[in-house]
Amino acid sequence: MEDVYDWKGINGQIMTFKKEVGDAKKITYIGSPGVCTPFAELLAYSVRDKENHFIPLVNVDDCHKFESKYYGMVLNDEVSDPHDSDVVVLLGGLSMPKYNLGTGELNDLIKDILKDDGQIIGVCFMNMFTKVNWLDKFDFDCVIDGNLVGVVKK
């Protein structure tokens, strides 16, 4: 994969995501519970006119649909069906060593829920997917990768 264009800031990230998702109608995010969930909420907010689902790790039986409320995006209590997704989004937290997820089981899940002509989009920070060699393990249509640099002021 090669760099195609740059973006800056949180707004840049979500606008890039919205652009890359395009006309998709159903999006499923796969990520680590807790860490990835708020990032999925933020991304889902940018495409709240679409059907958005979240799968914690590879637990497809614990998939939940996002609902847009006046105070933000929330996951419904009811289990939802991620099958026939137009886009599957792999979130960077999945690649953290503590989850010990095999790329084979993730690829199997993707094959199970993604439409034949669907897209796989990676969203991560700090080159996580590059560091764990996932760019060669998944058939990403694109990876939206950002760097966080901050400062504390007193």
C-alpha positions as a Python dict, from the first residue, in 0.01 Angstrom:
ca = {
    (1, 'M'): (0, 0, 0),
    (2, 'E'): (114, 354, -66),
    (3, 'D'): (15, 692, 75),
    (4, 'V'): (-261, 845, -138),
    (5, 'Y'): (-359, 1161, 50),
    (6, 'D'): (-317, 1328, 390),
    (7, 'W'): (-568, 1439, 650),
    (8, 'K'): (-531, 1630, 976),
    (9, 'G'): (-720, 1629, 1303),
    (10, 'I'): (-1025, 1440, 1420),
    (11, 'N'): (-1250, 1613, 1168),
    (12, 'G'): (-1007, 1519, 892),
    (13, 'Q'): (-1020, 1156, 1002),
    (14, 'I'): (-1398, 1133, 1009),
    (15, 'M'): (-1439, 1320, 680),
    (16, 'T'): (-1184, 1084, 522),
    (17, 'F'): (-1378, 787, 658),
    (18, 'K'): (-1705, 925, 521),
    (19, 'K'): (-1543, 972, 179),
    (20, 'E'): (-1394, 620, 171),
    (21, 'V'): (-1721, 455, 279),
    (22, 'G'): (-1895, 625, -12),
    (23, 'D'): (-2242, 494, -97),
    (24, 'A'): (-2228, 193, 136),
    (25, 'K'): (-2551, 128, 321),
    (26, 'K'): (-2439, -119, 590),
    (27, 'I'): (-2112, -89, 783),
    (28, 'T'): (-1978, -324, 1048),
    (29, 'Y'): (-1691, -225, 1277),
    (30, 'I'): (-1481, -496, 1439),
    (31, 'G'): (-1274, -385, 1736),
    (32, 'S'): (-1166, -440, 2091),
    (33, 'P'): (-1434, -370, 2350),
    (34, 'G'): (-1386, -49, 2542),
    (35, 'V'): (-1085, 84, 2351),
    (36, 'C'): (-1224, 69, 1997),
    (37, 'T'): (-1589, 125, 2083),
    (38, 'P'): (-1568, 506, 2119),
    (39, 'F'): (-1373, 532, 1792),
    (40, 'A'): (-1642, 324, 1619),
    (41, 'E'): (-1905, 555, 1771),
    (42, 'L'): (-1727, 860, 1633),
    (43, 'L'): (-1692, 708, 1287),
    (44, 'A'): (-2052, 584, 1292),
    (45, 'Y'): (-2167, 936, 1381),
    (46, 'S'): (-2012, 1065, 1059),
    (47, 'V'): (-2224, 816, 861),
    (48, 'R'): (-2527, 802, 1091),
    (49, 'D'): (-2757, 790, 789),
    (50, 'K'): (-2627, 436, 728),
    (51, 'E'): (-2679, 111, 918),
    (52, 'N'): (-2383, 72, 1159),
    (53, 'H'): (-2294, -237, 1366),
    (54, 'F'): (-2015, -319, 1614),
    (55, 'I'): (-1864, -662, 1681),
    (56, 'P'): (-1640, -692, 1990),
    (57, 'L'): (-1332, -893, 1888),
    (58, 'V'): (-1467, -1187, 1683),
    (59, 'N'): (-1784, -1238, 1888),
    (60, 'V'): (-2036, -1209, 1604),
    (61, 'D'): (-2310, -1335, 1836),
    (62, 'D'): (-2259, -1020, 2047),
    (63, 'C'): (-2295, -775, 1758),
    (64, 'H'): (-2499, -463, 1830),
    (65, 'K'): (-2634, -189, 1606),
    (66, 'F'): (-2556, 178, 1663),
    (67, 'E'): (-2845, 413, 1716),
    (68, 'S'): (-2824, 790, 1677),
    (69, 'K'): (-2958, 977, 1980),
    (70, 'Y'): (-2962, 1352, 2035),
    (71, 'Y'): (-2661, 1311, 2268),
    (72, 'G'): (-2458, 1085, 2036),
    (73, 'M'): (-2426, 733, 1905),
    (74, 'V'): (-2511, 440, 2133),
    (75, 'L'): (-2517, 63, 2090),
    (76, 'N'): (-2863, -95, 2118),
    (77, 'D'): (-2918, -366, 2377),
    (78, 'E'): (-3055, -605, 2115),
    (79, 'V'): (-2816, -830, 1927),
    (80, 'S'): (-2800, -735, 1558),
    (81, 'D'): (-2713, -908, 1232),
    (82, 'P'): (-2394, -786, 1060),
    (83, 'H'): (-2425, -1018, 759),
    (84, 'D'): (-2431, -869, 408),
    (85, 'S'): (-2228, -565, 514),
    (86, 'D'): (-2110, -334, 237),
    (87, 'V'): (-1807, -235, 445),
    (88, 'V'): (-1617, -405, 725),
    (89, 'V'): (-1397, -175, 933),
    (90, 'L'): (-1108, -332, 1123),
    (91, 'L'): (-1006, -109, 1414),
    (92, 'G'): (-648, -88, 1538),
    (93, 'G'): (-711, -221, 1888),
    (94, 'L'): (-764, -566, 1739),
    (95, 'S'): (-392, -585, 1665),
    (96, 'M'): (-288, -532, 2027),
    (97, 'P'): (-93, -838, 2152),
    (98, 'K'): (-313, -877, 2463),
    (99, 'Y'): (-604, -994, 2244),
    (100, 'N'): (-396, -1262, 2070),
    (101, 'L'): (-632, -1267, 1771),
    (102, 'G'): (-531, -1476, 1475),
    (103, 'T'): (-564, -1312, 1137),
    (104, 'G'): (-721, -1635, 1011),
    (105, 'E'): (-1021, -1608, 1242),
    (106, 'L'): (-1064, -1240, 1155),
    (107, 'N'): (-1048, -1319, 784),
    (108, 'D'): (-1306, -1596, 834),
    (109, 'L'): (-1537, -1350, 1011),
    (110, 'I'): (-1492, -1094, 733),
    (111, 'K'): (-1575, -1356, 467),
    (112, 'D'): (-1885, -1451, 664),
    (113, 'I'): (-2031, -1100, 702),
    (114, 'L'): (-1901, -900, 403),
    (115, 'K'): (-2082, -888, 69),
    (116, 'D'): (-1881, -1031, -221),
    (117, 'D'): (-1820, -682, -364),
    (118, 'G'): (-1772, -521, -21),
    (119, 'Q'): (-1482, -314, 109),
    (120, 'I'): (-1242, -374, 395),
    (121, 'I'): (-1127, -51, 559),
    (122, 'G'): (-867, -37, 834),
    (123, 'V'): (-868, 246, 1087),
    (124, 'C'): (-573, 271, 1323),
    (125, 'F'): (-321, 502, 1481),
    (126, 'M'): (57, 503, 1498),
    (127, 'N'): (107, 253, 1212),
    (128, 'M'): (-40, -31, 1418),
    (129, 'F'): (-132, -244, 1117),
    (130, 'T'): (210, -194, 958),
    (131, 'K'): (390, -285, 1281),
    (132, 'V'): (208, -619, 1310),
    (133, 'N'): (230, -694, 934),
    (134, 'W'): (-147, -685, 885),
    (135, 'L'): (-122, -499, 554),
    (136, 'D'): (-20, -833, 400),
    (137, 'K'): (-274, -1038, 596),
    (138, 'F'): (-595, -861, 494),
    (139, 'D'): (-724, -745, 157),
    (140, 'F'): (-766, -382, 266),
    (141, 'D'): (-925, -145, 19),
    (142, 'C'): (-774, 135, 226),
    (143, 'V'): (-623, 204, 566),
    (144, 'I'): (-691, 532, 743),
    (145, 'D'): (-388, 568, 968),
    (146, 'G'): (-325, 861, 1198),
    (147, 'N'): (-58, 979, 1438),
    (148, 'L'): (-137, 1128, 1774),
    (149, 'V'): (94, 1397, 1903),
    (150, 'G'): (-4, 1602, 2201),
    (151, 'V'): (108, 1840, 2469),
    (152, 'V'): (7, 1907, 2828),
    (153, 'K'): (-13, 2271, 2933),
    (154, 'K'): (-24, 2402, 3288),
}
